[in-house]
PDB file of C-alpha atoms in Angstrom:
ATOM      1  CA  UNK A   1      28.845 127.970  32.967  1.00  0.00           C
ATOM      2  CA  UNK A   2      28.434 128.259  29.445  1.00  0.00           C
ATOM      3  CA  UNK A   3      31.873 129.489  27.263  1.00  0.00           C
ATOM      4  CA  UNK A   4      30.849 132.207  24.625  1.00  0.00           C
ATOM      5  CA  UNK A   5      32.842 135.134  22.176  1.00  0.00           C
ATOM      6  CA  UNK A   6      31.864 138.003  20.993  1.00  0.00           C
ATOM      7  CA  UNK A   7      32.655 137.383  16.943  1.00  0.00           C
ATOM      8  CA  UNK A   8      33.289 141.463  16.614  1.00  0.00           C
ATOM      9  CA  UNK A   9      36.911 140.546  17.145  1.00  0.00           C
ATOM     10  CA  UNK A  10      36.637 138.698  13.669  1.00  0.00           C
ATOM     11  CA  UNK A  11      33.774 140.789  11.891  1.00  0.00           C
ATOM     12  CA  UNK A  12      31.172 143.313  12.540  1.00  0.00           C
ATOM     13  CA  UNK A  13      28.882 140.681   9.872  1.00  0.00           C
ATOM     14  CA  UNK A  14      29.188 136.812   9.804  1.00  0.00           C
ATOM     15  CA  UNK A  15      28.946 135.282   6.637  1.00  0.00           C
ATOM     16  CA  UNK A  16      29.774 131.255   5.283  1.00  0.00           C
ATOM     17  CA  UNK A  17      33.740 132.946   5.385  1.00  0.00           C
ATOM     18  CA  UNK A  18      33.588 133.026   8.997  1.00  0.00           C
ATOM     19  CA  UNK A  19      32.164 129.404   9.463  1.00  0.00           C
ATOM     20  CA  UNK A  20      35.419 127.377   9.388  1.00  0.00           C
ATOM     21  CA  UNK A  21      36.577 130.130  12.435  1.00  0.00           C
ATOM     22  CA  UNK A  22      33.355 129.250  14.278  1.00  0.00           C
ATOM     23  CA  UNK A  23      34.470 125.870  13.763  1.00  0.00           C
ATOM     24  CA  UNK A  24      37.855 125.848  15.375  1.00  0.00           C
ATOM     25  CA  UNK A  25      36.087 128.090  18.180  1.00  0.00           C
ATOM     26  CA  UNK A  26      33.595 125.172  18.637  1.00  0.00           C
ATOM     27  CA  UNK A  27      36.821 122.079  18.859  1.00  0.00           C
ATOM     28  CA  UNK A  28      38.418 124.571  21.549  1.00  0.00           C
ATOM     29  CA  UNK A  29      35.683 124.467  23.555  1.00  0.00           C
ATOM     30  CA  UNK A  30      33.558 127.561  23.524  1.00  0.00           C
ATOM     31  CA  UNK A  31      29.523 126.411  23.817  1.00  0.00           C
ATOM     32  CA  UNK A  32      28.371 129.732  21.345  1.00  0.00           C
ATOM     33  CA  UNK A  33      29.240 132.927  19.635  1.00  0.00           C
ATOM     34  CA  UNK A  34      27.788 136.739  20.270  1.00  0.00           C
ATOM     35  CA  UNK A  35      27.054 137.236  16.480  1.00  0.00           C
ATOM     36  CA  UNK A  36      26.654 141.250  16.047  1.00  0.00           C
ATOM     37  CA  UNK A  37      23.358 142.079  14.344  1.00  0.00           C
ATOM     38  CA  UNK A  38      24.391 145.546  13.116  1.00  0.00           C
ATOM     39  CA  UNK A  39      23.016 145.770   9.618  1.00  0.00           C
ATOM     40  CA  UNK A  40      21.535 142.669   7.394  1.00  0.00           C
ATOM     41  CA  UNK A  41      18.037 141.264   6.523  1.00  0.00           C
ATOM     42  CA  UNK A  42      16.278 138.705   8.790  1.00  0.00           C
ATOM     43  CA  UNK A  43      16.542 136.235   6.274  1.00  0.00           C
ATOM     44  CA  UNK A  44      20.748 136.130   6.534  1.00  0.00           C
ATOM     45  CA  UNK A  45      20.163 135.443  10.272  1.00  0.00           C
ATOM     46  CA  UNK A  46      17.822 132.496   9.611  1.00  0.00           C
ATOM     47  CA  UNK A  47      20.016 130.812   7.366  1.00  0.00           C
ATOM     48  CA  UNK A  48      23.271 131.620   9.650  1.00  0.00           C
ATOM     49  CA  UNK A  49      20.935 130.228  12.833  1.00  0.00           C
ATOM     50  CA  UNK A  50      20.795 126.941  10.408  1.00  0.00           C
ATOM     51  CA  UNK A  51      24.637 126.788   9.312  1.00  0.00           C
ATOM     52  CA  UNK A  52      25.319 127.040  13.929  1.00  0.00           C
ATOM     53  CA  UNK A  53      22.893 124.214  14.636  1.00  0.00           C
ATOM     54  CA  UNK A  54      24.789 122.341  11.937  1.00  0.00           C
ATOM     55  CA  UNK A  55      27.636 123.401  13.749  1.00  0.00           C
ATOM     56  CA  UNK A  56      26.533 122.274  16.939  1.00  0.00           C
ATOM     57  CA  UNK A  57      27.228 125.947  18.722  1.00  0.00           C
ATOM     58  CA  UNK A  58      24.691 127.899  20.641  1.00  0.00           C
ATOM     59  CA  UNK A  59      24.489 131.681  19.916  1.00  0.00           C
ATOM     60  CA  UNK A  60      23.801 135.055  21.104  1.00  0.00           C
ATOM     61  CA  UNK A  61      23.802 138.629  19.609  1.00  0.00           C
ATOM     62  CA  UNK A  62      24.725 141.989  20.038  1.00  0.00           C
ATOM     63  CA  UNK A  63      22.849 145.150  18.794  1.00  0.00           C
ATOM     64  CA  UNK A  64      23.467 148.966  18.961  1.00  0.00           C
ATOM     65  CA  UNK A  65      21.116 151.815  18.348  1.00  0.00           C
ATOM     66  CA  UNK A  66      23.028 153.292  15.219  1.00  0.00           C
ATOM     67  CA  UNK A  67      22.537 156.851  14.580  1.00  0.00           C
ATOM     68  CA  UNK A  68      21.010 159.375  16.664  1.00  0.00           C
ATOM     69  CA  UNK A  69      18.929 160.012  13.727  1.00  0.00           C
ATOM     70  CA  UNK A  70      17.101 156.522  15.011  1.00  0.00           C
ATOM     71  CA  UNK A  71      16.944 156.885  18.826  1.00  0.00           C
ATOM     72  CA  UNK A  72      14.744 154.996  21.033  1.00  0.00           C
ATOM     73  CA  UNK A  73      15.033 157.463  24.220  1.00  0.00           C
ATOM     74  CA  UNK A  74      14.487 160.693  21.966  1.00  0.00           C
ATOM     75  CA  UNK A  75      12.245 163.311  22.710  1.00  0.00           C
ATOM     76  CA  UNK A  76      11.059 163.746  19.053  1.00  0.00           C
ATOM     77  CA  UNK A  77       8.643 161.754  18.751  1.00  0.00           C
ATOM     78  CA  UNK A  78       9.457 160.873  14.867  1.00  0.00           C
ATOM     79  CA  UNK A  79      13.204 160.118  16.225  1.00  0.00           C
ATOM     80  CA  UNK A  80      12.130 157.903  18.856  1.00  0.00           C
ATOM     81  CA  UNK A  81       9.825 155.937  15.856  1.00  0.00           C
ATOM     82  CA  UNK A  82      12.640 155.304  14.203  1.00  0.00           C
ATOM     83  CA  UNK A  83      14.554 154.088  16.644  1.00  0.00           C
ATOM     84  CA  UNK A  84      12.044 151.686  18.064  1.00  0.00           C
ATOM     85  CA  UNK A  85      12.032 150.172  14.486  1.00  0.00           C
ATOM     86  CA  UNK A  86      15.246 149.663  14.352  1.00  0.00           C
ATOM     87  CA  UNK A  87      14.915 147.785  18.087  1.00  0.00           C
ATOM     88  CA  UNK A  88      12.478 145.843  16.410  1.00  0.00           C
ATOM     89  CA  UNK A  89      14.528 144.651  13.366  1.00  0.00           C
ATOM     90  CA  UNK A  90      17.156 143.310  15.776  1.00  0.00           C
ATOM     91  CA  UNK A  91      15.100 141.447  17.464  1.00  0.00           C
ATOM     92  CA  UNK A  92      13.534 139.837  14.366  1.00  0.00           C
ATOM     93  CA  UNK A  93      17.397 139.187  13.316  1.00  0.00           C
ATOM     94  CA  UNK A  94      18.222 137.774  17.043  1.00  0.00           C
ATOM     95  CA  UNK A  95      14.843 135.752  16.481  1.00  0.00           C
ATOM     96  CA  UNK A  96      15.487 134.168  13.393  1.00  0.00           C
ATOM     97  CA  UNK A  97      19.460 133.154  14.232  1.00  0.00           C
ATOM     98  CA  UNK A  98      17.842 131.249  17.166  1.00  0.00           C
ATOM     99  CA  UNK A  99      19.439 133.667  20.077  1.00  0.00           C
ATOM    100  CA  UNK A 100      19.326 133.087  23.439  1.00  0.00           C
ATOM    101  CA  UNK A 101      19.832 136.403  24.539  1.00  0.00           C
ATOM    102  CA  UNK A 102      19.842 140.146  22.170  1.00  0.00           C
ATOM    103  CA  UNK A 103      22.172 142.046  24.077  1.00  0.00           C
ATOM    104  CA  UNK A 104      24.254 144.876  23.913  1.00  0.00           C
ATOM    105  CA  UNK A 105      24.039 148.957  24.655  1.00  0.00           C
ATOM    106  CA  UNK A 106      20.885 149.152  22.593  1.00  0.00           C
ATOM    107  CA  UNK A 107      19.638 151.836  24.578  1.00  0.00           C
ATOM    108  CA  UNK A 108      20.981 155.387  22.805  1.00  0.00           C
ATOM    109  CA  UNK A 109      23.674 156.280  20.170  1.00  0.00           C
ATOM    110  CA  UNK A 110      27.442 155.335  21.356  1.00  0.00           C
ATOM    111  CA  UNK A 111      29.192 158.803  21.014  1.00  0.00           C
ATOM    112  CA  UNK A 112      26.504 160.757  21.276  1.00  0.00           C
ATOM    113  CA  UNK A 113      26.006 163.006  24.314  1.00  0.00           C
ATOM    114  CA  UNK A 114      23.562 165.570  24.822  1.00  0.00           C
ATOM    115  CA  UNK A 115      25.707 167.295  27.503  1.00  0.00           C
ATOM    116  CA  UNK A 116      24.022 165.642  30.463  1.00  0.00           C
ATOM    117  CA  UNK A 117      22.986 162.781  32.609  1.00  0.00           C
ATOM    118  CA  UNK A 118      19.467 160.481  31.171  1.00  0.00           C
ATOM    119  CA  UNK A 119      16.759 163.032  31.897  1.00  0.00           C
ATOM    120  CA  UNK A 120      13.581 161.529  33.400  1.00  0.00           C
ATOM    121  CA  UNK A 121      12.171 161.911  29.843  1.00  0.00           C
ATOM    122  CA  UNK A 122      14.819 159.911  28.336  1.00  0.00           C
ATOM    123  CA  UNK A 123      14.629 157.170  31.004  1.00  0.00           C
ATOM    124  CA  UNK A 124      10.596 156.544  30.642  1.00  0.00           C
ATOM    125  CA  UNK A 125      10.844 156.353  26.960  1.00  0.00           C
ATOM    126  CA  UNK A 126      14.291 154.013  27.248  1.00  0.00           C
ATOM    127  CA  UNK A 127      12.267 151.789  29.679  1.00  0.00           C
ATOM    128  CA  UNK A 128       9.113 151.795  27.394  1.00  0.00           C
ATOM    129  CA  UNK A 129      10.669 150.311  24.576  1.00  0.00           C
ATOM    130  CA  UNK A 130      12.543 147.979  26.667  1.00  0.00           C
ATOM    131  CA  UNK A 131       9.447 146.296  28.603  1.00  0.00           C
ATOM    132  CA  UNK A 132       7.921 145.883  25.015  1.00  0.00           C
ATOM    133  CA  UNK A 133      10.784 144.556  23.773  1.00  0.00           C
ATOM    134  CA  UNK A 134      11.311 142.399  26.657  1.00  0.00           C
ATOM    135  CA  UNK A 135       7.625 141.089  26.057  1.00  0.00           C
ATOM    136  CA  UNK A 136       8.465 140.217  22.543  1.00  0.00           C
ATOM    137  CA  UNK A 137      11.349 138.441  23.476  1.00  0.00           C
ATOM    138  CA  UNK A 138      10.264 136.330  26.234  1.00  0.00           C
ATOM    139  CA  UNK A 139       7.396 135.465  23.717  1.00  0.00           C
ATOM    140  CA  UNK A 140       9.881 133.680  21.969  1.00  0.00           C
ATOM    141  CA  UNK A 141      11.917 132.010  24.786  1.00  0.00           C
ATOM    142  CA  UNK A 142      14.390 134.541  25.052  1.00  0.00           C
ATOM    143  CA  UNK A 143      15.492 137.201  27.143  1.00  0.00           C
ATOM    144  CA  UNK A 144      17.364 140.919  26.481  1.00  0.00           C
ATOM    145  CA  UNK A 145      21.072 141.442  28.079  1.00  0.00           C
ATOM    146  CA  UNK A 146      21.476 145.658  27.930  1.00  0.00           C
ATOM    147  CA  UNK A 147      24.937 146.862  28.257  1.00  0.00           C
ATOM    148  CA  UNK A 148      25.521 149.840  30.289  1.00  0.00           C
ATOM    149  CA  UNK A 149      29.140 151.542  28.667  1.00  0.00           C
ATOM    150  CA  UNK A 150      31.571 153.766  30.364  1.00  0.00           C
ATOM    151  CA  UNK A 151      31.021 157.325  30.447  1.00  0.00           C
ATOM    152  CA  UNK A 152      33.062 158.156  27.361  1.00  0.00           C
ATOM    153  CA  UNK A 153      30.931 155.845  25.110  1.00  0.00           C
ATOM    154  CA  UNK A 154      27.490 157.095  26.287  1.00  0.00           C
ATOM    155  CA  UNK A 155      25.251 158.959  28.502  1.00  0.00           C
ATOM    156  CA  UNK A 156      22.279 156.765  29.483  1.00  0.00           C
ATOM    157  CA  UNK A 157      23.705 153.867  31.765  1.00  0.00           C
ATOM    158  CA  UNK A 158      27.397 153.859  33.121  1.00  0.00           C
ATOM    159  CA  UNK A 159      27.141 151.698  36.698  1.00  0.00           C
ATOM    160  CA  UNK A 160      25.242 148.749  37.902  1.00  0.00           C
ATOM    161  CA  UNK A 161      23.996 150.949  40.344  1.00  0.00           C
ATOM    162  CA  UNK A 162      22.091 152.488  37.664  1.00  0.00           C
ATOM    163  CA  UNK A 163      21.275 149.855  35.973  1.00  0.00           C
ATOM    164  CA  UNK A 164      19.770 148.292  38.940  1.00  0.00           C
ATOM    165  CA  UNK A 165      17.708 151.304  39.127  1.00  0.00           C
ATOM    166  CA  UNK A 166      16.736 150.872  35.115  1.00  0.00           C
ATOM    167  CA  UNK A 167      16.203 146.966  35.711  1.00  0.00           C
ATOM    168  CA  UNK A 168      13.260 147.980  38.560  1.00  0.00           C
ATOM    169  CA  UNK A 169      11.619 150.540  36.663  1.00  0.00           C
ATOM    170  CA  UNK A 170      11.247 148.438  33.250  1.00  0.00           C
ATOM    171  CA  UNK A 171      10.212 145.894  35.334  1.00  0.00           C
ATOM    172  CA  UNK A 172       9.854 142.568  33.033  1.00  0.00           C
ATOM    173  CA  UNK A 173      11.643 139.112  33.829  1.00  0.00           C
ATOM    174  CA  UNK A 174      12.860 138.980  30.530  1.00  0.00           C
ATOM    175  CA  UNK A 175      14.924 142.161  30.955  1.00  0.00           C
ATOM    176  CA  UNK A 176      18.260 141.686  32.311  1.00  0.00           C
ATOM    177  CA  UNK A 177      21.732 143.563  32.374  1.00  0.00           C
ATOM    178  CA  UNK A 178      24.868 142.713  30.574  1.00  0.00           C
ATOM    179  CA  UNK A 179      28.058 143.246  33.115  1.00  0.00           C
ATOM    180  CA  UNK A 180      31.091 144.140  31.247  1.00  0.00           C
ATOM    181  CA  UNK A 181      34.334 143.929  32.992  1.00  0.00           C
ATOM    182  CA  UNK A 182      36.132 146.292  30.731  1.00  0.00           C
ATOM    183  CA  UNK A 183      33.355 149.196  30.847  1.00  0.00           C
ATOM    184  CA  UNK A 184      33.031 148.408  35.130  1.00  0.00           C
ATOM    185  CA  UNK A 185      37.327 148.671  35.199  1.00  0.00           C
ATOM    186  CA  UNK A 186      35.953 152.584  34.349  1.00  0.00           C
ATOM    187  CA  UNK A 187      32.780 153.078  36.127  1.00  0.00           C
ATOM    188  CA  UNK A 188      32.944 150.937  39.516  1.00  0.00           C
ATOM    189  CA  UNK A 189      35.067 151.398  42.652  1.00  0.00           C
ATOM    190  CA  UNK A 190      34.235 148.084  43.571  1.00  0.00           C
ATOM    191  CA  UNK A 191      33.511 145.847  40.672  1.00  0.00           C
ATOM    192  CA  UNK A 192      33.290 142.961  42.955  1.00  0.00           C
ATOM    193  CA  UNK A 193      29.878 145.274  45.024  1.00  0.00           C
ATOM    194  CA  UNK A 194      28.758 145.432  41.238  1.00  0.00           C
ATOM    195  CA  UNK A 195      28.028 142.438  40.569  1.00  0.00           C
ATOM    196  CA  UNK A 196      26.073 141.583  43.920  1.00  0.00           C
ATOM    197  CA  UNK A 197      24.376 144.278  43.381  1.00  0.00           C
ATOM    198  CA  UNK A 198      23.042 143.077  39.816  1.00  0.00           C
ATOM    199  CA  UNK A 199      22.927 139.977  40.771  1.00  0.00           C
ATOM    200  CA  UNK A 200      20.799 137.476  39.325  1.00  0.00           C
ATOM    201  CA  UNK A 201      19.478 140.286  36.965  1.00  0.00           C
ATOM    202  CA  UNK A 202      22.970 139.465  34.462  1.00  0.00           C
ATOM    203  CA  UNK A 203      21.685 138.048  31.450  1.00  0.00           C
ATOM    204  CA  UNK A 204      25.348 137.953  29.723  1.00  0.00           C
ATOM    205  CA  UNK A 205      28.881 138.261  31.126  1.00  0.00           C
ATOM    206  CA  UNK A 206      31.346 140.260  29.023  1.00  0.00           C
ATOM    207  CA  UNK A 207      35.059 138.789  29.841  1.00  0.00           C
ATOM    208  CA  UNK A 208      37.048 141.958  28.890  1.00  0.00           C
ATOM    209  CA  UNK A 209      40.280 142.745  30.176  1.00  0.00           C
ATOM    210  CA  UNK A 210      41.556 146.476  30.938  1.00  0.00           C
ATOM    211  CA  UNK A 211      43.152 146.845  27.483  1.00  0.00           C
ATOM    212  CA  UNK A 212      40.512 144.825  25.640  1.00  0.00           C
ATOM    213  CA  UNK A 213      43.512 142.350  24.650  1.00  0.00           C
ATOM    214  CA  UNK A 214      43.676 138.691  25.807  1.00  0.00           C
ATOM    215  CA  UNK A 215      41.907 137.946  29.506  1.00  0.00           C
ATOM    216  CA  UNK A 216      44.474 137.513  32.018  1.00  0.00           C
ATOM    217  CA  UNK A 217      47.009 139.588  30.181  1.00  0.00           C
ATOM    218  CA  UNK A 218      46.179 142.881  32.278  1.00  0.00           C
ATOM    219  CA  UNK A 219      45.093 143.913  35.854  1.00  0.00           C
ATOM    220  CA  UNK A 220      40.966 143.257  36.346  1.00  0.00           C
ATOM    221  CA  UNK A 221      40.560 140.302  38.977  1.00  0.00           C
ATOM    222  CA  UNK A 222      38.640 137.740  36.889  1.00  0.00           C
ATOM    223  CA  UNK A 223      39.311 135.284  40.279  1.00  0.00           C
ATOM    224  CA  UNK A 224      37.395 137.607  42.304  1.00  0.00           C
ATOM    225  CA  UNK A 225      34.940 138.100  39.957  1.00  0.00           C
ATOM    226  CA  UNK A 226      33.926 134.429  39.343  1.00  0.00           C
ATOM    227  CA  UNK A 227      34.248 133.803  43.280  1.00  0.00           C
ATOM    228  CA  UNK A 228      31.665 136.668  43.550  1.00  0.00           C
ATOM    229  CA  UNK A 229      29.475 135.174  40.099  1.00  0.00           C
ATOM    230  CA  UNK A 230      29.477 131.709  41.899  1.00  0.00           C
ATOM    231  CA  UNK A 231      28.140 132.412  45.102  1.00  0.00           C
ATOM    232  CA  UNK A 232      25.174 134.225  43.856  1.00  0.00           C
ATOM    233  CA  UNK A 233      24.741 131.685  41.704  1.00  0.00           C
ATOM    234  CA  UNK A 234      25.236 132.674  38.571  1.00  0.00           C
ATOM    235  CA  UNK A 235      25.965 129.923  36.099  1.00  0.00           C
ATOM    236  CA  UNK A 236      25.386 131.843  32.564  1.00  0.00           C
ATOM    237  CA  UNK A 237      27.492 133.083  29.465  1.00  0.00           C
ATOM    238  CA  UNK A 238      30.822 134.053  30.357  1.00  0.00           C
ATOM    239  CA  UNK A 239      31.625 135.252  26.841  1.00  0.00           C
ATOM    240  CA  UNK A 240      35.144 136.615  25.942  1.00  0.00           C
ATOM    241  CA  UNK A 241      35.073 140.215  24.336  1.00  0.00           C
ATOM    242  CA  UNK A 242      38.413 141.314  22.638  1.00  0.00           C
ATOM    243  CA  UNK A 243      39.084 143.946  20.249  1.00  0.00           C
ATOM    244  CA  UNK A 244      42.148 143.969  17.418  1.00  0.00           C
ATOM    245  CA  UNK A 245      42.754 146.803  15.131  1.00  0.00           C
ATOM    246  CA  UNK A 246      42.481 144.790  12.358  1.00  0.00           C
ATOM    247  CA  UNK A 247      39.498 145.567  11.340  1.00  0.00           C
ATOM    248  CA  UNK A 248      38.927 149.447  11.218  1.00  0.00           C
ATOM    249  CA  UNK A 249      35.186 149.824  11.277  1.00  0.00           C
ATOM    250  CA  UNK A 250      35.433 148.315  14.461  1.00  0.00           C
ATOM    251  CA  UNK A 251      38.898 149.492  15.512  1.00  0.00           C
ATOM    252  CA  UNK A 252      37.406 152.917  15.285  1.00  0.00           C
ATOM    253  CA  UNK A 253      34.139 152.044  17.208  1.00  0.00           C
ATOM    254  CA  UNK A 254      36.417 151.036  19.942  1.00  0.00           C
ATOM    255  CA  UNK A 255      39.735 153.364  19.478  1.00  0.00           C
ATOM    256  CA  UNK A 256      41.779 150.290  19.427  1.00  0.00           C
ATOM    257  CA  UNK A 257      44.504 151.225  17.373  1.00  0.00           C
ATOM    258  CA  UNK A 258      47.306 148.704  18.273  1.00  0.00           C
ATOM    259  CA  UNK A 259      47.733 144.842  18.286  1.00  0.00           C
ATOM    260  CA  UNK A 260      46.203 143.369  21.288  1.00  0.00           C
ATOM    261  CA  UNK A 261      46.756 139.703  20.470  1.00  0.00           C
ATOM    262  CA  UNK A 262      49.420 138.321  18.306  1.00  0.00           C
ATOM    263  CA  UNK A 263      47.206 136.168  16.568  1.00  0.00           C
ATOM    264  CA  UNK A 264      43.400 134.747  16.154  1.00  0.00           C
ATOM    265  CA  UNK A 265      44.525 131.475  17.210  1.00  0.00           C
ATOM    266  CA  UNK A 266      46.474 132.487  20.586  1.00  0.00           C
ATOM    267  CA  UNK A 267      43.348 134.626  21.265  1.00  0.00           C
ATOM    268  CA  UNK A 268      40.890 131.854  21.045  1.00  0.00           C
ATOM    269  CA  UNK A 269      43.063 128.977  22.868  1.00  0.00           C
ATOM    270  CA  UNK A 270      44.315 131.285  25.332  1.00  0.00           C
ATOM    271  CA  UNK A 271      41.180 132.986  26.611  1.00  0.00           C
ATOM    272  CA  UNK A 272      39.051 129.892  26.494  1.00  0.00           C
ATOM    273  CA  UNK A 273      42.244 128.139  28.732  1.00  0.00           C
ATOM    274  CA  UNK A 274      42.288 130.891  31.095  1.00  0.00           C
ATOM    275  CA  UNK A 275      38.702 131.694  31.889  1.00  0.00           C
ATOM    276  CA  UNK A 276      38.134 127.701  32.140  1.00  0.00           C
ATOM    277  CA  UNK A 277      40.469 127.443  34.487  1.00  0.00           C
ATOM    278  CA  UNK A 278      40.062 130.581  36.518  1.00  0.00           C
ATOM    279  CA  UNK A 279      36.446 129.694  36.821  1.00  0.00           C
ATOM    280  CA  UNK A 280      37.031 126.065  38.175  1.00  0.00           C
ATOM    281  CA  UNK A 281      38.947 127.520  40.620  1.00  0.00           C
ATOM    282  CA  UNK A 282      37.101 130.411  41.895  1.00  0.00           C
TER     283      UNK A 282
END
C-alpha cells in the first residue's frame, strides 16, 4: 500500500510555497501527493515533477473537464473538440510532473446536468476519448484513474456498477476507475459489493470520510473497506481526500463551508496514523 493526499486541501495550484508542506507530508510518512492539474502550462509541471524527485515523494494528479463550453461527451462536435484538448493538456501536465496515474471526474462538467441520465451518444463519445487517452498514457508508463461523483455533482457516472459498465466498453488496460468513499457513502447501498465489483479495475483510492473532514472522524467503515481492498488484492494508492473552507475556490467547488479539521498539521498526522493503522489491521 502506497500512502498518498490529495494537495486540494492546501491549493487548487502547487507552487515552491507549498514545497516545505510537501515536505512535512513526506517526514510523516505519506509515499506521494495528488497534485491538481486545473489550469497551468506544461512547463510548471516539469519543473514541480523535478522539485518532488528532489523531494523524494511520488505523485499523482487530478483533472476536471472545466466548462461545459469544453466538453469531451458533447454532441457538438466543436464542443466536444474543445474538450478533448483540454483532456489532452492534462495529460501533457500529468506527463511532465512524472504522474503515475491522471485521475479524477474528467469525464463532463461538475454541475452541469442536462436533465437526464448519459445518453448512448454521450457514453460512445466519453469512452472514445478515454481509450485514446488511455493509449497515450500507457505510452508513457502510466495509467488514467476516472472518478465517478455522486449524483448532485454530475450526470455521467454515479456507481461502480456503472462504471464497471464504462470500464468494459472503453476497453484499454490502462483505463481504470477511481473509488471514492465519500461520493460511494451517496451512491452505493453496499459500498463494501462496490468495490468487488470494481475490483482490480481501481487505479486510485480516495480516503474520504462522510463529512469530507479527518478519516475516522465520521461513520464510513474504512475497516471493512480495506478487509474487502486486501482480499482482492489490491495494494495501490490509498490517498486521503479532505476538504477545509479555507480556501473558497475550492470551498465552493465542494460546498464546504465550515471547519473540518482544526488544523493542517492534525489533518496530516492524524489521517496518515489512522489509515496506517486501520489498514495493518484489516
Amino acid at each position: 500500500m502506497n500512502l498518498g493526499i490529495n494537495l486540494l486541501c492546501l491549493t487548487d495550484f502547487v507552487e515552491d510555497r507549498h514545497l516545505a508542506s510537501i515536505g512535512r507530508l513526506r517526514d510523516l510518512g505519506y509515499d506521494g501527493v495528488e497534485v491538481p492539474v486545473l489550469k497551468g502550462a506544461v512547463s510548471h509541471y516539469e519543473r514541480l515533477g523535478k522539485e518532488l524527485d528532489t523531494l523524494g515523494i511520488g505523485r499523482s494528479t487530478t483533472s476536471i473537464v472545466p466548462t461545459p463550453d469544453a466538453n469531451p461527451v458533447s454532441c457538438d462536435a466543436d464542443v466536444r473538440a474543445r474538450g478533448l484538448a483540454h483532456l489532452d493538456w492534462a495529460l501533457d501536465c500529468a506527463i511532465a510532473l512524472g504522474a503515475e496515474s491522471m485521475g479524477g471526474p474528467f469525464h463532463a462538467p461538475i454541475g452541469f446536468f442536462t436533465g437526464a441520465g448519459a445518453s448512448e451518444d454521450e457514453l460512445k463519445y466519453g469512452a472514445d476519448a478515454h481509450r485514446a487517452l488511455a493509449e497515450r498514457a500507457a505510452a508513457n508508463g502510466m495509467h488514467l484513474s476516472l472518478e465517478p461523483l455522486n449524483r448532485f455533482e454530475t450526470y455521467y457516472l454515479n456507481t461502480m456498477e456503472q462504471a464497471r459498465s464504462y470500464v468494459d466498453r472503453v476497453g484499454h488496460p490502462a483505463f481504470k476507475i477511481m473509488y471514492d468513499t465519500f461520493h460511494a457513502n451517496v451512491e452505493e447501498r453496499r459500498p463494501e459489493a462496490a468495490i468487488r465489483l470494481i475490483g482490480s479495475d481501481i487505479g486510485v483510492f480516495h480516503v474520504s470520510e462522510n463529512d469530507r473532514g479527518i478519516p475516522g472522524r465520521g461513520h464510513i467503515d474504512f475497516a471493512a473497506m480495506f478487509k474487502i481492498l486486501k482480499e482482492i488484492g489490491y495494494d495501490g494508492w490509498l490517498t486521503l481526500e479532505a476538504f477545509g473552507a479555507g480556501l473558497p475556490a475550492i470551498a465552493t467547488a465542494t460546498r464546504v463551508w465550515r471547519p473540518l479539521f482544526p488544523d493542517f498539521e492534525t489533518l496530516f498526522s492524524e489521517s496518515a496514523t489512522f489509515i496506517r493503522k486501520t489498514w495493518a489491521q484489516a
